[in-house]
Coordinates of N, CA and C in Angstrom, one line a residue:
X1158 N -8.1 -71.3 73.8 CA -7.2 -72.0 74.5 C -7.6 -72.4 75.9
X1159 N -8.6 -71.7 76.4 CA -9.2 -72.0 77.8 C -9.8 -73.5 77.8
X1160 N -10.6 -73.8 76.8 CA -11.2 -75.1 76.6 C -10.1 -76.3 76.3
X1161 N -9.1 -75.9 75.6 CA -8.2 -76.7 75.5 C -7.1 -77.3 76.8
X1162 N -7.4 -76.3 77.7 CA -6.5 -76.4 79.1 C -5.1 -76.0 78.8
X1163 N -4.6 -75.2 77.9 CA -3.4 -74.7 77.8 C -3.2 -73.3 78.5
X1164 N -2.1 -73.4 79.0 CA -1.7 -72.0 79.6 C -1.2 -71.1 78.7
X1165 N -1.5 -69.8 79.0 CA -1.1 -68.9 77.8 C -0.9 -67.2 78.8
X1166 N -0.2 -66.5 78.2 CA 0.0 -65.3 78.6 C 0.0 -64.1 77.7
X1167 N -0.8 -63.1 77.8 CA -1.1 -62.0 76.9 C 0.3 -61.4 76.7
X1168 N 0.2 -60.8 75.7 CA 1.4 -59.8 75.1 C 1.7 -58.6 76.3
X1169 N 0.4 -58.1 76.4 CA 0.5 -56.7 77.1 C 0.9 -57.3 78.8
X1170 N 0.2 -58.4 79.3 CA 1.0 -59.0 80.5 C 2.4 -59.1 80.4
X1171 N 3.1 -59.7 79.2 CA 4.6 -59.8 79.2 C 5.3 -58.4 79.1
X1172 N 4.7 -57.6 78.4 CA 5.2 -56.3 78.6 C 5.4 -55.6 79.8
X1173 N 4.1 -55.6 80.5 CA 4.0 -55.2 82.0 C 5.0 -55.8 82.7
X1174 N 5.3 -57.0 82.9 CA 6.0 -57.8 83.7 C 7.6 -57.2 83.2
X1175 N 7.9 -57.2 82.2 CA 9.2 -56.8 81.6 C 9.5 -55.2 82.2
X1176 N 8.6 -54.6 82.0 CA 8.6 -53.2 82.6 C 8.8 -53.1 84.0
X1177 N 8.0 -53.7 84.8 CA 8.2 -53.9 86.2 C 9.6 -54.5 86.6
X1178 N 10.2 -55.4 85.8 CA 11.4 -55.9 86.3 C 12.6 -54.8 86.0
X1179 N 12.6 -54.2 84.8 CA 13.2 -53.0 84.4 C 13.1 -51.9 85.5
X1180 N 12.1 -51.5 85.8 CA 12.1 -50.4 86.7 C 12.6 -50.6 88.1
X1181 N 12.5 -51.9 88.4 CA 12.5 -52.6 89.8 C 14.4 -52.7 89.8
X1182 N 14.7 -53.2 88.9 CA 16.1 -53.3 88.7 C 16.9 -52.0 88.7
X1183 N 16.3 -51.0 88.2 CA 16.9 -49.6 88.2 C 16.8 -48.9 89.3
X1184 N 15.8 -48.9 89.9 CA 15.6 -48.4 91.4 C 16.7 -49.3 92.4
X1185 N 16.6 -50.4 92.4 CA 17.5 -51.2 93.1 C 19.1 -50.9 92.8
X1186 N 19.5 -50.5 91.5 CA 20.7 -50.3 91.3 C 21.2 -48.8 91.9
X1187 N 20.3 -48.1 91.6 CA 20.3 -46.9 92.0 C 20.6 -46.5 93.6
X1188 N 19.7 -47.3 94.3 CA 19.9 -47.4 95.8 C 21.1 -48.0 96.2
X1189 N 21.6 -49.2 95.6 CA 22.8 -49.9 95.9 C 23.8 -49.0 95.7
X1190 N 23.8 -48.0 94.6 CA 25.0 -47.3 94.2 C 25.1 -46.1 95.0
X1191 N 24.0 -45.6 95.5 CA 24.1 -44.6 96.6 C 24.5 -45.1 97.7
X1192 N 23.9 -46.2 98.4 CA 24.4 -46.7 99.7 C 26.1 -47.1 99.4
X1193 N 26.4 -47.5 98.4 CA 27.8 -48.0 98.4 C 28.8 -46.7 98.4
X1194 N 28.2 -45.8 97.7 CA 28.9 -44.4 97.7 C 29.0 -43.8 99.1
X1195 N 28.1 -43.7 99.9 CA 28.0 -43.2 101.4 C 28.9 -44.1 102.2
X1196 N 28.7 -45.4 101.8 CA 29.7 -46.4 102.9 C 31.1 -46.1 102.6
X1197 N 31.3 -46.0 101.2 CA 33.0 -45.8 100.7 C 33.5 -44.5 101.3
X1198 N 32.6 -43.7 101.1 CA 33.2 -42.2 101.8 C 33.5 -42.0 103.0
X1199 N 32.4 -42.7 103.6 CA 32.5 -42.9 105.2 C 33.9 -43.5 105.7
X1200 N 34.1 -44.8 105.0 CA 35.2 -45.6 105.4 C 36.4 -44.6 104.8
X1201 N 36.5 -43.9 103.9 CA 37.7 -43.3 103.3 C 38.0 -42.0 104.4
X1202 N 36.9 -41.5 104.8 CA 37.2 -40.1 105.8 C 37.5 -40.8 107.0
X1203 N 36.9 -41.8 107.7 CA 37.2 -42.3 108.8 C 38.7 -43.1 108.8
X1204 N 39.1 -43.6 107.8 CA 40.3 -44.0 107.7 C 41.3 -42.9 107.6
X1205 N 41.2 -41.7 107.2 CA 42.1 -40.7 107.1 C 42.1 -40.2 108.6
X1206 N 41.0 -40.0 109.3 CA 40.8 -39.3 110.6 C 41.5 -40.3 111.7
X1207 N 41.3 -41.5 111.4 CA 41.9 -42.3 112.4 C 43.5 -42.6 112.3
X1208 N 44.1 -42.4 111.3 CA 45.3 -42.2 111.0 C 46.0 -41.0 111.6
X1209 N 45.1 -39.9 111.4 CA 45.6 -38.5 112.0 C 45.5 -38.6 113.4
X1210 N 44.6 -39.2 114.1 CA 44.5 -39.2 115.5 C 45.6 -40.3 116.0
X1211 N 46.0 -41.6 115.5 CA 47.2 -42.3 115.7 C 48.5 -41.6 115.7
X1212 N 48.5 -40.5 114.6 CA 49.8 -39.9 114.6 C 49.9 -38.4 115.1
X1213 N 48.9 -38.3 116.5 CA 48.8 -37.1 117.1 C 50.1 -36.8 117.7
X1214 N 51.0 -37.7 118.3 CA 52.2 -37.0 118.6 C 53.1 -36.5 117.8
X1215 N 53.0 -36.7 116.5 CA 53.8 -36.0 115.4 C 53.2 -34.4 115.2
X1216 N 52.0 -34.4 115.4 CA 51.1 -33.1 115.5 C 51.8 -32.1 116.6
X1217 N 51.8 -33.0 117.9 CA 52.0 -32.3 119.2 C 53.8 -31.9 119.0
X1218 N 54.5 -32.8 118.3 CA 55.8 -32.2 118.3 C 55.8 -30.9 117.2
X1219 N 55.1 -31.1 116.4 CA 55.4 -29.8 115.5 C 54.9 -28.6 116.2
X1220 N 53.9 -28.8 116.9 CA 52.9 -27.7 117.8 C 54.3 -27.2 118.7
X1221 N 55.1 -28.1 119.2 CA 56.2 -27.8 120.2 C 57.1 -27.1 119.6
X1222 N 57.5 -27.4 118.4 CA 58.6 -26.9 117.7 C 58.3 -25.5 117.0
X1223 N 57.2 -25.0 117.1 CA 56.4 -23.8 116.7 C 56.0 -23.6 115.5
X1224 N 55.3 -24.6 114.9 CA 54.3 -24.7 114.0 C 53.0 -24.1 114.2
X1225 N 52.2 -23.4 113.5 CA 51.0 -22.8 113.7 C 50.0 -23.7 113.6
X1226 N 48.8 -23.6 114.2 CA 47.5 -24.6 113.8 C 47.2 -24.3 112.4
X1227 N 47.2 -23.0 112.1 CA 46.8 -22.7 110.5 C 47.8 -23.4 109.6
X1228 N 49.1 -23.6 109.8 CA 49.8 -24.2 109.0 C 49.6 -25.7 109.0
X1229 N 49.3 -26.3 110.1 CA 49.0 -27.7 110.3 C 47.8 -27.9 109.6
X1230 N 46.8 -27.1 109.7 CA 45.5 -27.4 109.1 C 45.5 -27.2 107.6
X1231 N 46.1 -26.2 107.2 CA 46.6 -26.0 105.7 C 47.2 -27.4 105.0
X1232 N 48.1 -28.0 105.7 CA 48.7 -29.1 105.5 C 47.7 -30.3 105.4
X1233 N 46.8 -30.5 106.3 CA 46.1 -31.5 106.5 C 45.0 -31.5 105.5
X1234 N 44.6 -30.2 105.2 CA 43.4 -30.0 103.9 C 44.2 -30.6 102.7
X1235 N 45.3 -30.0 102.5 CA 45.9 -30.4 101.1 C 46.0 -32.0 101.2
X1236 N 46.4 -32.6 102.2 CA 46.5 -34.0 102.3 C 45.0 -34.8 102.1
X1237 N 44.1 -34.2 102.6 CA 42.6 -34.6 102.5 C 42.3 -34.5 101.0
X1238 N 42.6 -33.3 100.5 CA 42.1 -33.0 99.0 C 43.0 -34.0 98.1
X1239 N 44.3 -34.3 98.5 CA 44.9 -35.4 97.5 C 44.4 -36.8 97.7
X1240 N 44.1 -36.9 98.9 CA 43.6 -38.4 99.3 C 42.3 -38.7 98.8
X1241 N 41.4 -37.9 98.8 CA 39.9 -38.1 98.0 C 39.9 -37.8 96.6
X1242 N 40.9 -36.7 96.1 CA 41.0 -36.5 94.7 C 41.5 -37.6 94.1
X1243 N 42.4 -38.5 94.6 CA 42.9 -39.6 93.7 C 41.6 -40.8 93.5
X1244 N 41.0 -40.9 94.7 CA 39.9 -41.9 94.5 C 38.7 -41.2 93.7
X1245 N 38.4 -39.9 93.7 CA 37.5 -39.4 93.0 C 37.9 -39.3 91.3
X1246 N 39.3 -39.1 90.9 CA 39.7 -39.3 89.8 C 39.7 -40.8 89.2
X1247 N 39.9 -41.6 89.9 CA 39.6 -43.1 89.2 C 38.3 -43.4 89.1
X1248 N 37.5 -42.9 90.1 CA 35.9 -43.1 90.0 C 35.4 -42.5 88.9
X1249 N 35.8 -41.3 88.4 CA 35.1 -40.6 87.3 C 35.8 -41.0 86.0
X1250 N 37.0 -41.4 85.9 CA 37.5 -41.9 84.7 C 36.9 -43.4 84.6
X1251 N 36.7 -44.2 85.4 CA 36.1 -45.6 85.4 C 34.8 -45.5 85.0
X1252 N 33.9 -44.4 85.6 CA 32.6 -44.2 85.3 C 32.3 -43.8 83.8
X1253 N 33.2 -42.8 83.2 CA 33.1 -42.4 81.9 C 33.4 -43.7 80.9
X1254 N 34.5 -44.4 81.2 CA 34.8 -45.4 80.5 C 33.8 -46.6 80.4
X1255 N 33.1 -46.6 81.7 CA 32.0 -47.7 81.8 C 30.8 -47.1 80.8
X1256 N 30.5 -45.9 81.2 CA 29.2 -45.4 80.3 C 29.6 -45.5 78.6
X1257 N 30.5 -45.2 78.3 CA 30.9 -45.3 77.0 C 30.8 -46.7 76.4
X1258 N 31.5 -47.6 77.2 CA 31.5 -49.1 76.7 C 30.2 -49.7 77.0
X1259 N 29.2 -49.3 77.9 CA 28.1 -49.8 77.8 C 27.2 -49.4 76.5
X1260 N 27.3 -48.3 76.3 CA 26.3 -47.8 75.1 C 26.8 -48.1 73.8
X1261 N 28.1 -48.5 73.7 CA 28.4 -48.6 72.4 C 28.9 -50.2 72.0
X1262 N 29.0 -51.0 73.1 CA 29.2 -52.4 72.9 C 28.3 -53.5 73.3
X1263 N 28.0 -53.0 74.7 CA 27.1 -54.2 75.4 C 25.6 -53.9 75.2
X1264 N 25.1 -52.9 75.2 CA 23.7 -52.6 74.8 C 23.4 -51.5 73.8
X1265 N 22.1 -51.7 73.3 CA 21.9 -50.6 72.0 C 20.8 -49.9 72.7
X1266 N 20.8 -48.5 72.5 CA 19.7 -47.7 72.9 C 18.5 -47.9 72.2
X1267 N 17.2 -47.8 73.2 CA 16.1 -48.0 72.5 C 15.9 -47.1 71.5
X1268 N 15.0 -47.7 70.4 CA 14.5 -46.6 69.3 C 14.1 -45.4 69.9
X1269 N 14.4 -44.4 69.3 CA 13.9 -43.2 69.7 C 14.6 -42.4 70.9
X1270 N 15.7 -43.1 71.3 CA 16.5 -42.4 72.5 C 17.5 -41.8 71.8
X1271 N 17.9 -40.6 72.3 CA 19.0 -40.0 71.5 C 20.3 -40.2 72.5
X1272 N 21.4 -40.2 72.1 CA 22.6 -40.3 72.6 C 22.9 -39.1 73.6
X1273 N 22.4 -38.0 73.2 CA 22.4 -36.7 74.0 C 21.7 -36.8 75.2
X1274 N 20.7 -37.5 75.1 CA 19.7 -37.7 76.3 C 20.5 -38.5 77.5
X1275 N 21.0 -39.7 76.9 CA 21.8 -40.5 77.6 C 23.0 -39.9 78.2
X1276 N 23.7 -39.1 77.5 CA 24.9 -38.5 77.9 C 24.5 -37.4 79.0
X1277 N 23.5 -36.7 79.0 CA 23.1 -35.8 79.6 C 22.7 -36.2 81.0
X1278 N 22.0 -37.5 81.1 CA 21.6 -38.0 82.2 C 22.8 -38.7 83.1
X1279 N 23.7 -39.3 82.2 CA 25.0 -39.7 82.9 C 25.8 -38.5 83.5
X1280 N 25.7 -37.6 82.6 CA 26.6 -36.3 83.3 C 26.0 -35.7 84.7
X1281 N 24.7 -35.7 84.6 CA 23.9 -35.4 85.9 C 24.3 -36.2 87.0
X1282 N 24.2 -37.3 86.7 CA 24.5 -38.7 87.8 C 25.9 -38.3 88.2
X1283 N 26.9 -38.0 87.3 CA 28.3 -37.8 87.6 C 28.4 -36.5 88.4
X1284 N 27.9 -35.4 88.1 CA 27.6 -34.4 88.8 C 27.4 -34.6 90.4
X1285 N 26.1 -35.3 90.4 CA 25.7 -35.4 91.9 C 26.9 -36.4 92.6
X1286 N 27.4 -37.2 92.0 CA 28.6 -38.2 92.7 C 29.6 -37.0 93.0
X1287 N 30.2 -36.1 92.2 CA 31.2 -35.2 92.5 C 30.8 -34.3 93.6
X1288 N 29.5 -33.8 93.7 CA 29.0 -33.0 94.7 C 29.1 -33.6 96.0
X1289 N 28.6 -35.1 96.0 CA 28.6 -35.7 97.3 C 30.1 -36.0 97.9
X1290 N 31.0 -36.2 96.9 CA 32.5 -36.3 97.3 C 33.0 -34.8 97.9
X1291 N 32.4 -33.9 97.2 CA 32.7 -32.5 97.7 C 32.3 -32.4 99.1
X1292 N 31.3 -32.5 99.3 CA 30.6 -32.5 100.8 C 31.3 -33.2 101.9
X1293 N 31.6 -34.5 101.4 CA 32.5 -35.5 102.4 C 34.0 -34.8 102.5
X1294 N 34.7 -34.1 101.6 CA 35.8 -33.7 101.6 C 35.9 -32.4 102.5
X1295 N 34.6 -31.5 102.6 CA 34.6 -30.4 103.3 C 34.3 -31.1 104.8
X1296 N 33.5 -32.0 105.0 CA 33.4 -32.3 106.3 C 34.6 -32.9 106.9
X1297 N 35.4 -33.8 106.2 CA 36.7 -34.4 106.7 C 37.8 -33.3 107.0
X1298 N 37.7 -32.3 106.2 CA 38.7 -31.3 106.5 C 38.2 -30.4 107.8
X1299 N 36.9 -30.2 107.9 CA 36.4 -29.5 109.1 C 36.9 -30.1 110.4
X1300 N 36.7 -31.7 110.4 CA 37.0 -32.6 111.4 C 38.5 -32.5 111.8
X1301 N 39.1 -32.7 110.8 CA 40.7 -32.6 110.7 C 41.2 -31.5 111.5
X1302 N 40.6 -30.3 111.0 CA 41.2 -29.0 111.6 C 40.6 -29.0 113.1
X1303 N 39.5 -29.4 113.3 CA 39.0 -29.2 114.7 C 39.8 -30.2 115.6
X1304 N 40.4 -31.5 115.1 CA 41.2 -32.3 116.0 C 42.6 -31.8 116.1
X1305 N 43.2 -31.0 115.3 CA 44.4 -30.2 115.3 C 44.5 -29.0 116.3
X1306 N 43.2 -28.4 116.2 CA 43.0 -27.3 117.3 C 42.7 -28.0 118.5
X1307 N 42.4 -29.3 118.9 CA 42.2 -29.6 120.2 C 43.5 -30.0 120.6
X1308 N 44.3 -30.5 119.7 CA 45.8 -31.0 120.1 C 46.6 -29.5 120.4
X1309 N 46.3 -28.6 120.0 CA 46.8 -27.2 120.3 C 46.6 -27.1 122.0
X1310 N 45.6 -27.1 122.4 CA 45.1 -27.0 123.8 C 46.0 -27.9 124.5
X1311 N 45.9 -29.2 123.9 CA 46.5 -30.2 124.8 C 48.0 -30.0 124.8
X1312 N 48.7 -29.5 123.7 CA 50.0 -29.4 123.7 C 50.5 -28.0 124.7
X1313 N 49.6 -27.2 124.5 CA 49.8 -25.9 125.3 C 49.8 -26.1 126.8
X1314 N 49.0 -26.9 127.2 CA 48.8 -27.3 128.7 C 50.1 -28.0 129.0
X1315 N 50.6 -29.0 128.1 CA 51.7 -29.7 128.4 C 52.9 -28.8 128.3
X1316 N 53.1 -27.9 127.7 CA 54.5 -27.0 127.3 C 54.5 -26.1 128.7
X1317 N 53.3 -25.7 129.2 CA 53.5 -25.1 130.3 C 54.0 -25.6 131.6
X1318 N 53.3 -26.9 131.5 CA 53.8 -27.7 132.9 C 55.2 -28.0 133.0

């Protein structure tokens, strides 16, 4: 073929190129998924905390009426748990449906790959997602309680005046 001046590509070079594209796309997808997960959690947490700060006069009123910080913190924790759990539930259900539809209708598993392996890896990824959400929930709860405790100090000084 060299003598005829025809361009050609070897079979092994084609396999290597396809493997490179597959690995690159996989890493890029994982990176973007983690990036979007972190951004989305940060936005959800900040949205809740900004809303809490905008409504601090309500917390001050409750403190003035005799509510304790423990009660307010407990209420805030329940709200945060509900707020994040709704998002987490939708994401988990959506992910499970996407995994099932992807491997039953859109793509075929490579020869020799067991469905158990794919389900196990998907389960591990889902577990990492849920653990990341749990960490965010814990951080937002601590921040909300810290904000409520700082309001008690402000409300206590205001009531003494």
